[in-house]
Amino acid sequence: MRPKHVTLVEVGPRDGLQNEAAPVTAAEKVELVRRLQDAGCREIEVTSFVSPKWVPQMADAAQVMAAIERRPGVRYSVLTPNLKGLEAALATRPDEVVVFGAASEAFSRRNINCSIAESIERFAPVVEAAHAAGVKVRGAVSCALGCPYQGEVTPDEVERVVVLMKAIGVDHVGIADTIGVGTPLAVQRAVERALKHYPLVEVSGHFHDTYGQALANILACLELGLHCFDTSVAGLGGCPYAKGATGNVATEDVVYMLHGMGIETGLNLDALVDAGAYISGVIGRPPASRAARALLARRAAAATAS
Ligand code: HMG
Ligand code: MG
């Protein structure tokens, strides 16, 4: 069942930087994308076309999309919560757009200011217009393992949103542990609900690492045959509407684990560590990735010894 190749969607430029207190310039975001491409990233979530009043860090979405170097074979995705966001996004030629709903009513209201049912009504024309433009649509199911406002979230609640997304034509669903509370068997139960409605190739996992469970959760998904995960270089990330939640699972940690298991990712770990060190320097914090810190320490020790 375990896959031989795993696709990692690098969400550092979007999920990673949307929550940063210090401003990161458009030029620095573009440089991060360039370095990620150098490290072999072939799926990059670049930015969000959301309200700048809600998420000021993503206000430069169009500028960043216009400035990144497009390389053949690389797919660029962006978040679009409504038609206004989609229209602005389409002008920048994304390969994929992401609508983001939630398995909990409370989080839906806090994050996108509407109920789950209203969010689906909003997403339906977004999906239709994206498809008319030949653009694939991914749907994120936030708070699939727990909600900062509601608390426990059941697999039934996850399945309900998956079914609603399927009904409006969303092509792919991502099961998201927004606050990183899930543990492996609970993650399997949530993912299995998505797999009732979508094929393996159209389901992915998005795990924040707040409680240190993300790698174990990815391993649990691999056991189900899942082979696509969102990860964030240097473990950057968080959601402004999920206070206290830390970053996504670090790309470097996931690559270290997968390569150690003989599973291909197409990514170069050393170059990823460089990209993570670059953005960590910009935001003035060491990488959260344990693998990156270990490799940087090894490099420093080797430099001192020579
Ligand atoms: P609203 O206030 O209900 O929207 O917000 P509205 O339609 O009433 O519009 C209010 C104002 O926003 C208007 O401007 C609109 O023009 C503007 P005003 O007339 O006041 O000057 N506006 C927009 N501007 C730019 N782009 C847009 C847009 N839409 C409206 N697309 C809305 C509703 C959805 C817009 C708002 O709640 C919002 O932007 N939320 C985004 C929150 C967000 O980005 N959260 C983080 C991403 S999700 C995430 O991190 C989870 C994920 O990683 C998975 C996981 O971990 O769970 C994906
Ligand atoms: Mg997230």
GROMACS .gro file of C-alpha atoms and ligand atoms in nm:
model
  365
    1MET     CA    1   0.000   0.000   0.000
    2ARG     CA    2   0.286   0.238   0.083
    3PRO     CA    3   0.367   0.466  -0.216
    4LYS     CA    4   0.709   0.472  -0.386
    5HIS     CA    5   0.681   0.839  -0.477
    6VAL     CA    6   0.524   1.120  -0.277
    7THR     CA    7   0.426   1.465  -0.404
    8LEU     CA    8   0.486   1.749  -0.163
    9VAL     CA    9   0.299   2.075  -0.216
   10GLU     CA   10   0.520   2.348  -0.076
   11VAL     CA   11   0.293   2.589   0.112
   12GLY     CA   12   0.565   2.793   0.283
   13PRO     CA   13   0.521   3.110   0.075
   14ARG     CA   14   0.146   3.110   0.156
   15ASP     CA   15   0.065   2.931   0.482
   16GLY     CA   16   0.418   3.002   0.604
   17LEU     CA   17   0.415   3.375   0.557
   18GLN     CA   18   0.046   3.465   0.606
   19ASN     CA   19   0.089   3.466   0.983
   20GLU     CA   20   0.421   3.647   1.016
   21ALA     CA   21   0.412   3.956   1.237
   22ALA     CA   22   0.709   4.121   1.064
   23PRO     CA   23   0.647   4.223   0.705
   24VAL     CA   24   0.812   4.012   0.437
   25THR     CA   25   0.855   4.203   0.110
   26ALA     CA   26   0.725   4.082  -0.224
   27ALA     CA   27   1.087   4.058  -0.345
   28GLU     CA   28   1.173   3.828  -0.053
   29LYS     CA   29   0.872   3.608  -0.127
   30VAL     CA   30   0.975   3.587  -0.492
   31GLU     CA   31   1.329   3.495  -0.388
   32LEU     CA   32   1.190   3.220  -0.161
   33VAL     CA   33   0.991   3.076  -0.453
   34ARG     CA   34   1.305   3.085  -0.669
   35ARG     CA   35   1.505   2.895  -0.408
   36LEU     CA   36   1.226   2.640  -0.361
   37GLN     CA   37   1.226   2.576  -0.735
   38ASP     CA   38   1.604   2.531  -0.720
   39ALA     CA   39   1.543   2.266  -0.452
   40GLY     CA   40   1.318   2.076  -0.692
   41CYS     CA   41   0.973   2.189  -0.572
   42ARG     CA   42   0.723   2.119  -0.849
   43GLU     CA   43   0.405   2.223  -0.663
   44ILE     CA   44   0.414   2.560  -0.491
   45GLU     CA   45   0.128   2.737  -0.312
   46VAL     CA   46   0.243   3.090  -0.374
   47THR     CA   47  -0.006   3.326  -0.211
   48SER     CA   48  -0.371   3.405  -0.127
   49PHE     CA   49  -0.617   3.633  -0.302
   50VAL     CA   50  -0.800   3.718   0.021
   51SER     CA   51  -0.915   4.042   0.177
   52PRO     CA   52  -0.610   4.253   0.271
   53LYS     CA   53  -0.808   4.371   0.572
   54TRP     CA   54  -0.828   4.013   0.696
   55VAL     CA   55  -0.476   3.902   0.604
   56PRO     CA   56  -0.252   4.202   0.529
   57GLN     CA   57   0.052   3.976   0.474
   58MET     CA   58  -0.102   3.849   0.147
   59ALA     CA   59  -0.197   4.195   0.012
   60ASP     CA   60   0.083   4.172  -0.247
   61ALA     CA   61  -0.059   3.852  -0.404
   62ALA     CA   62  -0.082   3.987  -0.762
   63GLN     CA   63   0.261   4.148  -0.739
   64VAL     CA   64   0.421   3.824  -0.620
   65MET     CA   65   0.247   3.611  -0.885
   66ALA     CA   66   0.359   3.856  -1.157
   67ALA     CA   67   0.720   3.854  -1.041
   68ILE     CA   68   0.791   3.485  -0.981
   69GLU     CA   69   0.993   3.307  -1.245
   70ARG     CA   70   0.771   3.042  -1.408
   71ARG     CA   71   0.955   2.722  -1.476
   72PRO     CA   72   0.827   2.441  -1.697
   73GLY     CA   73   0.694   2.145  -1.502
   74VAL     CA   74   0.617   2.354  -1.192
   75ARG     CA   75   0.256   2.411  -1.085
   76TYR     CA   76   0.162   2.728  -0.901
   77SER     CA   77  -0.148   2.746  -0.679
   78VAL     CA   78  -0.319   3.027  -0.489
   79LEU     CA   79  -0.602   3.054  -0.235
   80THR     CA   80  -0.931   3.206  -0.353
   81PRO     CA   81  -1.217   3.235  -0.099
   82ASN     CA   82  -1.469   3.395  -0.334
   83LEU     CA   83  -1.529   3.518  -0.689
   84LYS     CA   84  -1.351   3.845  -0.625
   85GLY     CA   85  -1.042   3.651  -0.524
   86LEU     CA   86  -1.076   3.414  -0.817
   87GLU     CA   87  -1.104   3.695  -1.073
   88ALA     CA   88  -0.793   3.864  -0.937
   89ALA     CA   89  -0.615   3.528  -0.925
   90LEU     CA   90  -0.703   3.422  -1.281
   91ALA     CA   91  -0.539   3.740  -1.414
   92THR     CA   92  -0.211   3.603  -1.274
   93ARG     CA   93  -0.241   3.259  -1.443
   94PRO     CA   94  -0.235   3.008  -1.156
   95ASP     CA   95  -0.236   2.636  -1.240
   96GLU     CA   96  -0.463   2.560  -0.949
   97VAL     CA   97  -0.681   2.750  -0.702
   98VAL     CA   98  -0.774   2.650  -0.350
   99VAL     CA   99  -1.109   2.710  -0.185
  100PHE     CA  100  -1.093   2.667   0.188
  101GLY     CA  101  -1.383   2.548   0.396
  102ALA     CA  102  -1.397   2.403   0.743
  103ALA     CA  103  -1.540   2.100   0.918
  104SER     CA  104  -1.643   2.321   1.210
  105GLU     CA  105  -1.904   2.597   1.190
  106ALA     CA  106  -1.720   2.812   1.442
  107PHE     CA  107  -1.396   2.811   1.245
  108SER     CA  108  -1.576   2.878   0.918
  109ARG     CA  109  -1.726   3.193   1.069
  110ARG     CA  110  -1.398   3.314   1.216
  111ASN     CA  111  -1.186   3.240   0.909
  112ILE     CA  112  -1.411   3.332   0.619
  113ASN     CA  113  -1.700   3.505   0.793
  114CYS     CA  114  -1.979   3.271   0.689
  115SER     CA  115  -2.139   2.937   0.774
  116ILE     CA  116  -2.029   2.611   0.611
  117ALA     CA  117  -2.341   2.609   0.390
  118GLU     CA  118  -2.280   2.971   0.284
  119SER     CA  119  -1.916   2.892   0.208
  120ILE     CA  120  -2.022   2.615  -0.029
  121GLU     CA  121  -2.265   2.854  -0.201
  122ARG     CA  122  -1.975   3.097  -0.244
  123PHE     CA  123  -1.737   2.830  -0.369
  124ALA     CA  124  -1.976   2.689  -0.632
  125PRO     CA  125  -1.935   2.978  -0.879
  126VAL     CA  126  -1.562   2.989  -0.801
  127VAL     CA  127  -1.528   2.624  -0.904
  128GLU     CA  128  -1.738   2.681  -1.216
  129ALA     CA  129  -1.538   2.985  -1.327
  130ALA     CA  130  -1.205   2.818  -1.249
  131HIS     CA  131  -1.301   2.513  -1.456
  132ALA     CA  132  -1.420   2.737  -1.740
  133ALA     CA  133  -1.070   2.888  -1.736
  134GLY     CA  134  -0.912   2.539  -1.736
  135VAL     CA  135  -0.788   2.569  -1.378
  136LYS     CA  136  -0.803   2.282  -1.129
  137VAL     CA  137  -0.965   2.339  -0.788
  138ARG     CA  138  -0.841   2.202  -0.458
  139GLY     CA  139  -1.061   2.222  -0.148
  140ALA     CA  140  -0.909   2.250   0.199
  141VAL     CA  141  -1.113   2.104   0.485
  142SER     CA  142  -0.983   2.297   0.786
  143CYS     CA  143  -1.017   2.182   1.146
  144ALA     CA  144  -1.069   1.822   1.036
  145LEU     CA  145  -0.907   1.694   1.357
  146GLY     CA  146  -1.013   1.963   1.602
  147CYS     CA  147  -1.121   2.325   1.620
  148PRO     CA  148  -0.982   2.607   1.835
  149TYR     CA  149  -1.338   2.730   1.904
  150GLN     CA  150  -1.557   2.419   1.892
  151GLY     CA  151  -1.312   2.162   2.030
  152GLU     CA  152  -1.370   1.810   1.907
  153VAL     CA  153  -1.458   1.754   1.539
  154THR     CA  154  -1.600   1.420   1.429
  155PRO     CA  155  -1.529   1.222   1.110
  156ASP     CA  156  -1.900   1.275   1.023
  157GLU     CA  157  -1.842   1.650   1.020
  158VAL     CA  158  -1.538   1.602   0.794
  159GLU     CA  159  -1.734   1.380   0.556
  160ARG     CA  160  -2.019   1.631   0.541
  161VAL     CA  161  -1.788   1.899   0.398
  162VAL     CA  162  -1.613   1.654   0.167
  163VAL     CA  163  -1.952   1.556   0.022
  164LEU     CA  164  -2.052   1.922  -0.020
  165MET     CA  165  -1.724   1.998  -0.196
  166LYS     CA  166  -1.765   1.700  -0.426
  167ALA     CA  167  -2.118   1.812  -0.513
  168ILE     CA  168  -1.996   2.149  -0.643
  169GLY     CA  169  -1.716   1.988  -0.848
  170VAL     CA  170  -1.407   2.048  -0.632
  171ASP     CA  171  -1.141   1.827  -0.793
  172HIS     CA  172  -0.926   1.741  -0.491
  173VAL     CA  173  -0.968   1.760  -0.113
  174GLY     CA  174  -0.704   1.828   0.146
  175ILE     CA  175  -0.770   1.709   0.500
  176ALA     CA  176  -0.626   1.982   0.719
  177ASP     CA  177  -0.528   1.967   1.084
  178THR     CA  178  -0.524   2.344   1.129
  179ILE     CA  179  -0.421   2.336   1.494
  180GLY     CA  180  -0.208   2.021   1.486
  181VAL     CA  181  -0.402   1.824   1.747
  182GLY     CA  182  -0.463   1.505   1.547
  183THR     CA  183  -0.301   1.171   1.622
  184PRO     CA  184  -0.240   0.893   1.368
  185LEU     CA  185  -0.552   0.679   1.411
  186ALA     CA  186  -0.781   0.984   1.424
  187VAL     CA  187  -0.614   1.114   1.108
  188GLN     CA  188  -0.672   0.780   0.935
  189ARG     CA  189  -1.041   0.793   1.032
  190ALA     CA  190  -1.077   1.145   0.887
  191VAL     CA  191  -0.885   1.063   0.568
  192GLU     CA  192  -1.087   0.743   0.517
  193ARG     CA  193  -1.401   0.956   0.501
  194ALA     CA  194  -1.249   1.160   0.219
  195LEU     CA  195  -1.145   0.839   0.042
  196LYS     CA  196  -1.508   0.727   0.036
  197HIS     CA  197  -1.577   1.009  -0.210
  198TYR     CA  198  -1.247   1.088  -0.383
  199PRO     CA  199  -0.981   0.860  -0.538
  200LEU     CA  200  -0.644   0.826  -0.361
  201VAL     CA  201  -0.478   1.056  -0.611
  202GLU     CA  202  -0.720   1.340  -0.525
  203VAL     CA  203  -0.683   1.338  -0.146
  204SER     CA  204  -0.399   1.502   0.044
  205GLY     CA  205  -0.299   1.576   0.401
  206HIS     CA  206  -0.214   1.915   0.550
  207PHE     CA  207  -0.080   1.882   0.902
  208HIS     CA  208   0.027   2.159   1.133
  209ASP     CA  209   0.281   2.036   1.386
  210THR     CA  210   0.167   2.207   1.706
  211TYR     CA  211   0.169   1.887   1.912
  212GLY     CA  212   0.459   1.723   1.727
  213GLN     CA  213   0.232   1.466   1.560
  214ALA     CA  214   0.264   1.565   1.197
  215LEU     CA  215   0.530   1.316   1.084
  216ALA     CA  216   0.347   1.032   1.258
  217ASN     CA  217   0.025   1.150   1.093
  218ILE     CA  218   0.190   1.148   0.751
  219LEU     CA  219   0.319   0.796   0.815
  220ALA     CA  220  -0.035   0.690   0.909
  221CYS     CA  221  -0.158   0.836   0.577
  222LEU     CA  222   0.118   0.656   0.382
  223GLU     CA  223  -0.017   0.332   0.529
  224LEU     CA  224  -0.349   0.416   0.360
  225GLY     CA  225  -0.165   0.477   0.032
  226LEU     CA  226  -0.195   0.855   0.037
  227HIS     CA  227   0.086   1.016  -0.158
  228CYS     CA  228   0.032   1.391  -0.152
  229PHE     CA  229   0.099   1.623   0.141
  230ASP     CA  230   0.130   1.995   0.201
  231THR     CA  231   0.452   2.091   0.376
  232SER     CA  232   0.620   2.418   0.462
  233VAL     CA  233   0.991   2.491   0.436
  234ALA     CA  234   1.152   2.562   0.775
  235GLY     CA  235   0.821   2.462   0.936
  236LEU     CA  236   0.683   2.810   0.880
  237GLY     CA  237   0.315   2.870   0.910
  238GLY     CA  238  -0.003   2.911   1.099
  239CYS     CA  239  -0.339   3.067   1.049
  240PRO     CA  240  -0.423   3.413   1.181
  241TYR     CA  241  -0.763   3.274   1.285
  242ALA     CA  242  -0.617   2.976   1.478
  243LYS     CA  243  -0.410   3.144   1.746
  244GLY     CA  244  -0.149   2.928   1.916
  245ALA     CA  245  -0.127   2.682   1.628
  246THR     CA  246   0.230   2.649   1.504
  247GLY     CA  247   0.358   2.597   1.153
  248ASN     CA  248   0.299   2.324   0.905
  249VAL     CA  249   0.512   2.015   0.918
  250ALA     CA  250   0.854   2.117   0.787
  251THR     CA  251   0.934   2.012   0.431
  252GLU     CA  252   1.290   1.924   0.535
  253ASP     CA  253   1.166   1.686   0.808
  254VAL     CA  254   0.923   1.512   0.573
  255VAL     CA  255   1.187   1.478   0.299
  256TYR     CA  256   1.437   1.337   0.550
  257MET     CA  257   1.181   1.079   0.666
  258LEU     CA  258   1.062   0.983   0.316
  259HIS     CA  259   1.410   0.953   0.164
  260GLY     CA  260   1.512   0.745   0.464
  261MET     CA  261   1.221   0.513   0.383
  262GLY     CA  262   1.331   0.490   0.018
  263ILE     CA  263   1.034   0.699  -0.100
  264GLU     CA  264   1.114   0.951  -0.374
  265THR     CA  265   1.010   1.317  -0.359
  266GLY     CA  266   1.222   1.472  -0.636
  267LEU     CA  267   1.346   1.724  -0.379
  268ASN     CA  268   1.703   1.805  -0.283
  269LEU     CA  269   1.731   1.817   0.096
  270ASP     CA  270   2.046   2.033   0.104
  271ALA     CA  271   1.895   2.292  -0.128
  272LEU     CA  272   1.575   2.289   0.080
  273VAL     CA  273   1.780   2.357   0.392
  274ASP     CA  274   1.933   2.654   0.206
  275ALA     CA  275   1.586   2.786   0.112
  276GLY     CA  276   1.470   2.742   0.472
  277ALA     CA  277   1.781   2.915   0.607
  278TYR     CA  278   1.719   3.203   0.366
  279ILE     CA  279   1.360   3.269   0.477
  280SER     CA  280   1.450   3.209   0.843
  281GLY     CA  281   1.711   3.485   0.808
  282VAL     CA  282   1.447   3.716   0.660
  283ILE     CA  283   1.205   3.663   0.949
  284GLY     CA  284   1.479   3.652   1.210
  285ARG     CA  285   1.403   3.309   1.357
  286PRO     CA  286   1.589   2.979   1.329
  287PRO     CA  287   1.413   2.711   1.121
  288ALA     CA  288   1.158   2.507   1.319
  289SER     CA  289   1.265   2.201   1.117
  290ARG     CA  290   1.463   1.956   1.330
  291ALA     CA  291   1.628   1.804   1.022
  292ALA     CA  292   1.731   2.150   0.897
  293ARG     CA  293   1.877   2.243   1.234
  294ALA     CA  294   2.072   1.918   1.251
  295LEU     CA  295   2.206   1.960   0.897
  296LEU     CA  296   2.299   2.326   0.957
  297ALA     CA  297   2.482   2.227   1.277
  298ARG     CA  298   2.667   1.955   1.085
  299ARG     CA  299   2.766   2.205   0.816
  300ALA     CA  300   2.888   2.450   1.081
  301ALA     CA  301   3.090   2.177   1.253
  302ALA     CA  302   3.244   2.070   0.920
  303ALA     CA  303   3.334   2.432   0.840
  304THR     CA  304   3.504   2.476   1.180
  305ALA     CA  305   3.696   2.150   1.139
  306SER     CA  306   3.833   2.243   0.794
  307HMG     P1  307  -1.613   3.957   0.439
  307HMG     O1  308  -1.574   4.078   0.519
  307HMG     O2  309  -1.732   3.879   0.482
  307HMG     O3  310  -1.624   3.989   0.283
  307HMG     O4  311  -1.486   3.860   0.436
  307HMG     P2  312  -1.709   4.089   0.200
  307HMG     O5  313  -1.744   4.020   0.074
  307HMG     O6  314  -1.817   4.151   0.284
  307HMG     O7  315  -1.602   4.203   0.165
  307HMG     C1  316  -1.544   4.287   0.264
  307HMG     C2  317  -1.430   4.366   0.204
  307HMG     O8  318  -1.326   4.277   0.161
  307HMG     C3  319  -1.470   4.443   0.079
  307HMG     O9  320  -1.383   4.557   0.072
  307HMG     C4  321  -1.433   4.349  -0.033
  307HMG    O10  322  -1.409   4.416  -0.154
  307HMG     C5  323  -1.305   4.289   0.020
  307HMG     P3  324  -1.436   4.703   0.119
  307HMG    O11  325  -1.557   4.728   0.034
  307HMG    O12  326  -1.466   4.690   0.266
  307HMG    O13  327  -1.319   4.790   0.089
  307HMG     N1  328  -1.280   4.155  -0.033
  307HMG     C6  329  -1.167   4.117  -0.094
  307HMG     N2  330  -1.054   4.184  -0.124
  307HMG     C7  331  -0.957   4.114  -0.188
  307HMG     N3  332  -0.969   3.983  -0.223
  307HMG     C8  333  -1.079   3.914  -0.194
  307HMG     C9  334  -1.185   3.982  -0.128
  307HMG     N4  335  -1.307   3.944  -0.086
  307HMG    C10  336  -1.365   4.050  -0.028
  307HMG     N5  337  -1.090   3.787  -0.229
  307HMG    C11  338  -1.353   3.700   0.321
  307HMG    C12  339  -1.492   3.736   0.369
  307HMG    C13  340  -1.357   3.555   0.275
  307HMG    C14  341  -1.314   3.791   0.205
  307HMG    C15  342  -1.254   3.719   0.439
  307HMG    O14  343  -1.304   3.653   0.550
  307HMG    C16  344  -1.116   3.669   0.410
  307HMG    O15  345  -1.045   3.723   0.326
  307HMG     N6  346  -1.075   3.562   0.480
  307HMG    C17  347  -0.947   3.499   0.453
  307HMG    C18  348  -0.894   3.438   0.578
  307HMG    C19  349  -0.763   3.369   0.546
  307HMG    O16  350  -0.698   3.398   0.449
  307HMG     N7  351  -0.725   3.274   0.634
  307HMG    C20  352  -0.601   3.203   0.615
  307HMG    C21  353  -0.606   3.108   0.498
  307HMG     S1  354  -0.693   2.959   0.533
  307HMG    C22  355  -0.576   2.861   0.616
  307HMG    O17  356  -0.470   2.907   0.650
  307HMG    C23  357  -0.611   2.718   0.638
  307HMG    C24  358  -0.533   2.623   0.545
  307HMG    O18  359  -0.394   2.639   0.558
  307HMG    C25  360  -0.571   2.479   0.581
  307HMG    C26  361  -0.557   2.458   0.732
  307HMG    O19  362  -0.448   2.462   0.787
  307HMG    O20  363  -0.665   2.442   0.792
  307HMG    C27  364  -0.571   2.644   0.398
  308MG      MG  365  -0.272   2.559   0.716
   0.00000   0.00000   0.00000
